[in-house]
Amino acid sequence: MIPVFYTDSQVHEPDSFSKSPFKPKLLVPLIDQEGGFKFMDPRMIGSISADRLKLVHDPRFVDDVFACKRPDGFGKSNQESVRAIRYTVGNFVLAAEWAAAVSGNPIVWSLTSGFHHACYFSAGTFCTFNALMLSAFELRKFHGTRTLIVDEDAHFGNGCTDIIKHLEMDHYCRYMQSIHTHSGSHMLNLVGYEKALRRLIKTFKPTLIMYQAGADNWCKDPLGGSMTKEELFERDLNTFRAAREANIPVVCNLAGGYAENFDDTLGIHMATGRAMKEVYS
């Protein structure tokens, strides 16, 4: 059974174009129906503290967001959203720790998103705090983990690269993004993507992979890319196969997805889950 991390405490509904804050709640019954997954006790998931966030963010920025003196990644300033965002970060951090150092499971699914645009000094589009970087920082500090972030959202994770540079984390945390449309980078085909991923695994030798399976790379997503649903599924399979063959644990989370019919976004995320089952079950 593949572990899944989710808590109702992470859900909020900002007046925003992004449905990411309440998307996980919509996925829960679909995952239950799918089978092959095990929801972890939500009481395990805690609210992340300001002190921990200050490991990878400017202390004044963190304090201002907590005090609602500065807007979050959705442009809001209220305690309800801050509380939910803190649980969202707590979810991913726990899931990453579980994958890297606790469970011995080859893959863990964190029903979270909203991280990779959060920079050291500021929030970014739909992203307030960077749980990817906090997890990489803490896992290195306490477990010696070498983290590879494989980000297949349609938009470049500027927050990750900013924090890696600011904190000089490049020697133990690498960022890879190959399939996207809005950063100006060349888009690799699936064969090129798989080769690039396997080459980086071989040279960097990570001990944990964080995989953001972006639904917004779908060709019909209004903010997205050029891939069909079948190609997105193949992308996920390629990622999981490369990680499993190298015996590297994976923590996978949600990313992107703004389809006019939101069932399309949910379906793409569920296809990622089915790819996990195909490779790991």
Short mmCIF file of C-alpha atoms in Angstrom, two decimals:
data_model
loop_
_atom_site.label_atom_id
_atom_site.label_comp_id
_atom_site.label_asym_id
_atom_site.label_seq_id
_atom_site.Cartn_x
_atom_site.Cartn_y
_atom_site.Cartn_z
CA MET A 1 0.00 0.00 0.00
CA ILE A 2 1.32 3.43 -0.95
CA PRO A 3 1.25 5.93 1.98
CA VAL A 4 -0.79 9.11 1.42
CA PHE A 5 -0.53 12.19 3.64
CA TYR A 6 -3.54 14.49 4.00
CA THR A 7 -5.33 16.45 6.71
CA ASP A 8 -8.47 18.58 6.53
CA SER A 9 -6.52 21.27 8.40
CA GLN A 10 -4.58 22.10 5.22
CA VAL A 11 -7.70 23.02 3.24
CA HIS A 12 -8.78 26.59 2.62
CA GLU A 13 -10.70 28.32 -0.16
CA PRO A 14 -9.19 31.67 -1.12
CA ASP A 15 -10.93 33.72 -3.79
CA SER A 16 -8.30 32.76 -6.33
CA PHE A 17 -7.85 31.41 -9.85
CA SER A 18 -5.97 28.50 -8.29
CA LYS A 19 -8.01 25.69 -6.76
CA SER A 20 -4.92 24.09 -5.24
CA PRO A 21 -5.78 24.83 -1.57
CA PHE A 22 -8.92 22.64 -1.67
CA LYS A 23 -7.94 20.26 -4.50
CA PRO A 24 -6.59 17.62 -2.07
CA LYS A 25 -9.99 17.32 -0.38
CA LEU A 26 -11.57 16.52 -3.75
CA LEU A 27 -8.95 13.84 -4.42
CA VAL A 28 -9.45 11.97 -1.14
CA PRO A 29 -12.63 10.07 -2.16
CA LEU A 30 -11.16 9.31 -5.59
CA ILE A 31 -8.03 7.83 -4.01
CA ASP A 32 -10.16 5.82 -1.60
CA GLN A 33 -12.13 4.42 -4.50
CA GLU A 34 -8.98 3.68 -6.51
CA GLY A 35 -7.52 1.35 -3.88
CA GLY A 36 -3.89 0.49 -3.31
CA PHE A 37 -3.26 3.52 -1.10
CA LYS A 38 -3.16 3.94 2.67
CA PHE A 39 -4.07 7.27 4.26
CA MET A 40 -1.78 8.00 7.17
CA ASP A 41 -3.22 9.22 10.46
CA PRO A 42 -3.89 12.95 9.92
CA ARG A 43 -3.04 13.62 13.56
CA MET A 44 0.60 12.98 12.60
CA ILE A 45 0.61 16.15 10.50
CA GLY A 46 1.46 19.27 12.46
CA SER A 47 1.44 22.98 11.76
CA ILE A 48 4.91 24.13 10.77
CA SER A 49 6.52 26.64 13.12
CA ALA A 50 7.95 30.04 12.27
CA ASP A 51 11.37 29.01 13.56
CA ARG A 52 11.58 26.12 11.11
CA LEU A 53 10.44 28.25 8.17
CA LYS A 54 13.16 30.76 9.02
CA LEU A 55 15.73 28.10 8.15
CA VAL A 56 15.01 28.75 4.45
CA HIS A 57 13.20 32.12 4.47
CA ASP A 58 13.99 35.64 5.64
CA PRO A 59 12.83 35.90 9.29
CA ARG A 60 11.06 39.23 8.74
CA PHE A 61 9.14 37.79 5.77
CA VAL A 62 7.97 34.82 7.85
CA ASP A 63 6.95 37.00 10.80
CA ASP A 64 5.07 39.43 8.55
CA VAL A 65 3.07 36.64 6.87
CA PHE A 66 2.24 35.06 10.23
CA ALA A 67 1.08 38.44 11.55
CA CYS A 68 -0.93 39.13 8.35
CA LYS A 69 1.20 42.21 7.64
CA ARG A 70 2.23 40.81 4.26
CA PRO A 71 0.03 38.88 1.79
CA ASP A 72 0.50 35.18 1.17
CA GLY A 73 1.01 33.64 -2.26
CA PHE A 74 -2.68 34.11 -3.05
CA GLY A 75 -2.56 37.81 -2.26
CA LYS A 76 -4.49 37.31 1.00
CA SER A 77 -3.73 38.37 4.54
CA ASN A 78 -5.83 36.41 7.00
CA GLN A 79 -5.21 33.89 9.74
CA GLU A 80 -7.41 31.21 8.15
CA SER A 81 -5.20 30.93 5.07
CA VAL A 82 -1.97 31.21 7.10
CA ARG A 83 -3.11 28.36 9.33
CA ALA A 84 -3.94 26.14 6.36
CA ILE A 85 -0.66 26.95 4.60
CA ARG A 86 1.29 26.00 7.74
CA TYR A 87 -0.42 22.60 7.76
CA THR A 88 0.23 22.21 4.03
CA VAL A 89 3.95 22.74 4.63
CA GLY A 90 3.82 20.43 7.65
CA ASN A 91 2.24 17.75 5.47
CA PHE A 92 5.00 17.78 2.86
CA VAL A 93 7.84 18.02 5.37
CA LEU A 94 6.52 14.98 7.24
CA ALA A 95 5.94 13.03 4.03
CA ALA A 96 9.48 13.77 2.84
CA GLU A 97 10.93 12.69 6.16
CA TRP A 98 8.80 9.55 6.05
CA ALA A 99 10.08 8.71 2.58
CA ALA A 100 13.73 9.50 3.29
CA ALA A 101 14.31 8.29 6.81
CA VAL A 102 11.33 6.58 8.41
CA SER A 103 9.21 4.17 6.44
CA GLY A 104 11.43 2.28 4.07
CA ASN A 105 8.65 2.73 1.49
CA PRO A 106 9.95 3.45 -2.03
CA ILE A 107 7.28 6.13 -2.61
CA VAL A 108 5.07 8.42 -0.53
CA TRP A 109 2.27 10.68 -1.83
CA SER A 110 1.78 14.10 -0.23
CA LEU A 111 -1.48 15.75 -1.29
CA THR A 112 0.05 19.23 -1.29
CA SER A 113 1.12 21.97 -3.68
CA GLY A 114 2.09 25.63 -3.66
CA PHE A 115 5.83 25.68 -2.98
CA HIS A 116 8.21 26.25 -5.86
CA HIS A 117 7.62 29.99 -6.46
CA ALA A 118 8.26 30.90 -2.81
CA CYS A 119 11.67 32.62 -2.65
CA TYR A 120 13.93 33.40 0.29
CA PHE A 121 12.55 36.92 0.80
CA SER A 122 9.06 36.65 -0.66
CA ALA A 123 6.03 34.63 -1.64
CA GLY A 124 5.28 33.90 -5.30
CA THR A 125 2.35 33.00 -7.49
CA PHE A 126 0.07 30.74 -5.40
CA CYS A 127 3.10 29.80 -3.25
CA THR A 128 3.83 31.20 0.22
CA PHE A 129 6.50 29.04 1.88
CA ASN A 130 8.83 26.60 0.15
CA ALA A 131 8.32 23.18 1.74
CA LEU A 132 10.55 21.56 -0.89
CA MET A 133 13.54 23.56 0.29
CA LEU A 134 12.72 23.30 3.98
CA SER A 135 12.54 19.52 3.67
CA ALA A 136 15.81 19.36 1.74
CA PHE A 137 17.53 21.58 4.31
CA GLU A 138 16.33 19.65 7.37
CA LEU A 139 16.87 16.21 5.86
CA ARG A 140 20.44 17.12 5.01
CA LYS A 141 21.03 18.51 8.51
CA PHE A 142 19.63 15.52 10.39
CA HIS A 143 20.07 12.60 7.98
CA GLY A 144 22.72 13.61 5.43
CA THR A 145 20.16 13.40 2.60
CA ARG A 146 21.07 14.45 -0.93
CA THR A 147 17.88 15.72 -2.57
CA LEU A 148 16.99 15.90 -6.25
CA ILE A 149 13.90 18.02 -6.97
CA VAL A 150 12.28 16.91 -10.21
CA ASP A 151 9.79 19.64 -10.99
CA GLU A 152 7.43 18.91 -13.88
CA ASP A 153 5.08 21.79 -13.28
CA ALA A 154 4.62 23.92 -16.38
CA HIS A 155 6.26 26.93 -14.73
CA PHE A 156 9.85 27.37 -13.63
CA GLY A 157 10.47 26.91 -9.90
CA ASN A 158 12.26 30.21 -9.36
CA GLY A 159 11.82 29.97 -5.59
CA CYS A 160 13.77 26.74 -5.38
CA THR A 161 16.67 28.06 -7.42
CA ASP A 162 16.67 31.31 -5.42
CA ILE A 163 16.89 29.54 -2.05
CA ILE A 164 19.47 27.02 -3.29
CA LYS A 165 21.66 29.94 -4.37
CA HIS A 166 21.00 32.07 -1.29
CA LEU A 167 21.80 29.29 1.19
CA GLU A 168 24.52 27.67 -0.98
CA MET A 169 22.68 24.32 -1.01
CA ASP A 170 23.83 23.22 -4.47
CA HIS A 171 26.25 20.62 -3.12
CA TYR A 172 23.38 18.59 -1.63
CA CYS A 173 20.22 19.79 -3.39
CA ARG A 174 19.73 19.92 -7.16
CA TYR A 175 16.79 21.25 -9.11
CA MET A 176 15.72 19.71 -12.43
CA GLN A 177 12.95 20.86 -14.71
CA SER A 178 12.73 19.68 -18.30
CA ILE A 179 9.13 19.78 -19.45
CA HIS A 180 7.69 23.26 -19.17
CA THR A 181 6.64 26.12 -21.41
CA HIS A 182 6.87 29.42 -19.57
CA SER A 183 10.53 29.69 -18.57
CA GLY A 184 11.95 30.03 -22.06
CA SER A 185 13.84 26.76 -21.77
CA HIS A 186 13.91 24.10 -24.46
CA MET A 187 11.22 21.48 -23.99
CA LEU A 188 12.61 17.97 -24.08
CA ASN A 189 10.59 15.11 -25.48
CA LEU A 190 9.80 12.19 -23.21
CA VAL A 191 12.83 10.19 -24.33
CA GLY A 192 15.10 13.18 -23.74
CA TYR A 193 13.52 13.80 -20.36
CA GLU A 194 14.06 10.24 -19.21
CA LYS A 195 17.68 10.27 -20.39
CA ALA A 196 18.34 13.59 -18.64
CA LEU A 197 16.80 12.32 -15.42
CA ARG A 198 18.76 9.08 -15.44
CA ARG A 199 21.97 10.94 -16.21
CA LEU A 200 21.45 13.34 -13.30
CA ILE A 201 20.64 10.46 -10.95
CA LYS A 202 23.88 8.78 -11.99
CA THR A 203 26.07 11.86 -11.60
CA PHE A 204 24.49 13.57 -8.57
CA LYS A 205 23.67 10.36 -6.68
CA PRO A 206 20.65 11.63 -4.72
CA THR A 207 19.29 9.68 -1.76
CA LEU A 208 15.79 11.23 -2.11
CA ILE A 209 13.76 12.48 -5.07
CA MET A 210 11.02 15.08 -4.66
CA TYR A 211 8.71 14.82 -7.66
CA GLN A 212 6.21 17.56 -8.51
CA ALA A 213 3.86 15.94 -11.04
CA GLY A 214 2.41 19.05 -12.64
CA ALA A 215 -1.09 18.73 -14.07
CA ASP A 216 -0.70 22.07 -15.82
CA ASN A 217 1.59 20.60 -18.48
CA TRP A 218 -1.59 19.32 -20.14
CA CYS A 219 -2.06 20.81 -23.61
CA LYS A 220 -5.56 22.12 -22.81
CA ASP A 221 -4.65 23.77 -19.51
CA PRO A 222 -5.06 27.56 -19.87
CA LEU A 223 -1.73 28.17 -18.09
CA GLY A 224 -0.05 25.04 -19.30
CA GLY A 225 1.87 23.18 -21.88
CA SER A 226 1.61 20.87 -24.85
CA MET A 227 1.42 17.32 -23.48
CA THR A 228 -1.50 14.97 -23.89
CA LYS A 229 -2.88 13.09 -20.91
CA GLU A 230 -1.25 9.94 -22.26
CA GLU A 231 2.11 11.70 -22.41
CA LEU A 232 1.71 12.99 -18.86
CA PHE A 233 1.09 9.44 -17.69
CA GLU A 234 4.20 8.25 -19.55
CA ARG A 235 6.19 11.09 -17.97
CA ASP A 236 5.15 9.87 -14.53
CA LEU A 237 5.98 6.26 -15.36
CA ASN A 238 9.44 7.27 -16.63
CA THR A 239 10.14 9.20 -13.44
CA PHE A 240 9.05 6.44 -11.08
CA ARG A 241 10.86 3.72 -13.06
CA ALA A 242 14.13 5.67 -13.04
CA ALA A 243 13.87 6.23 -9.28
CA ARG A 244 12.94 2.65 -8.47
CA GLU A 245 15.66 1.14 -10.63
CA ALA A 246 18.18 3.34 -8.79
CA ASN A 247 16.61 2.38 -5.44
CA ILE A 248 15.93 6.00 -4.51
CA PRO A 249 12.83 6.80 -2.42
CA VAL A 250 10.38 9.34 -3.82
CA VAL A 251 8.03 11.83 -2.21
CA CYS A 252 5.49 12.95 -4.81
CA ASN A 253 3.19 15.93 -4.49
CA LEU A 254 0.62 17.73 -6.63
CA ALA A 255 1.47 20.72 -8.77
CA GLY A 256 -0.39 23.06 -11.08
CA GLY A 257 -3.67 22.35 -12.81
CA TYR A 258 -6.09 25.07 -13.91
CA ALA A 259 -8.33 23.27 -16.41
CA GLU A 260 -11.71 24.86 -17.14
CA ASN A 261 -13.33 21.56 -16.24
CA PHE A 262 -11.59 20.79 -12.97
CA ASP A 263 -12.37 17.10 -13.35
CA ASP A 264 -9.63 17.08 -16.00
CA THR A 265 -7.08 18.30 -13.43
CA LEU A 266 -8.25 15.75 -10.87
CA GLY A 267 -8.07 13.02 -13.49
CA ILE A 268 -4.47 13.90 -14.34
CA HIS A 269 -3.50 13.70 -10.67
CA MET A 270 -5.26 10.35 -10.33
CA ALA A 271 -3.34 9.10 -13.36
CA THR A 272 -0.14 9.96 -11.46
CA GLY A 273 -1.44 7.76 -8.66
CA ARG A 274 -2.09 4.93 -11.09
CA ALA A 275 1.47 5.32 -12.42
CA MET A 276 2.72 4.91 -8.85
CA LYS A 277 0.71 1.71 -8.50
CA GLU A 278 1.95 0.35 -11.82
CA VAL A 279 5.61 0.83 -10.84
CA TYR A 280 5.53 0.18 -7.11
CA SER A 281 2.64 -2.18 -6.35
#
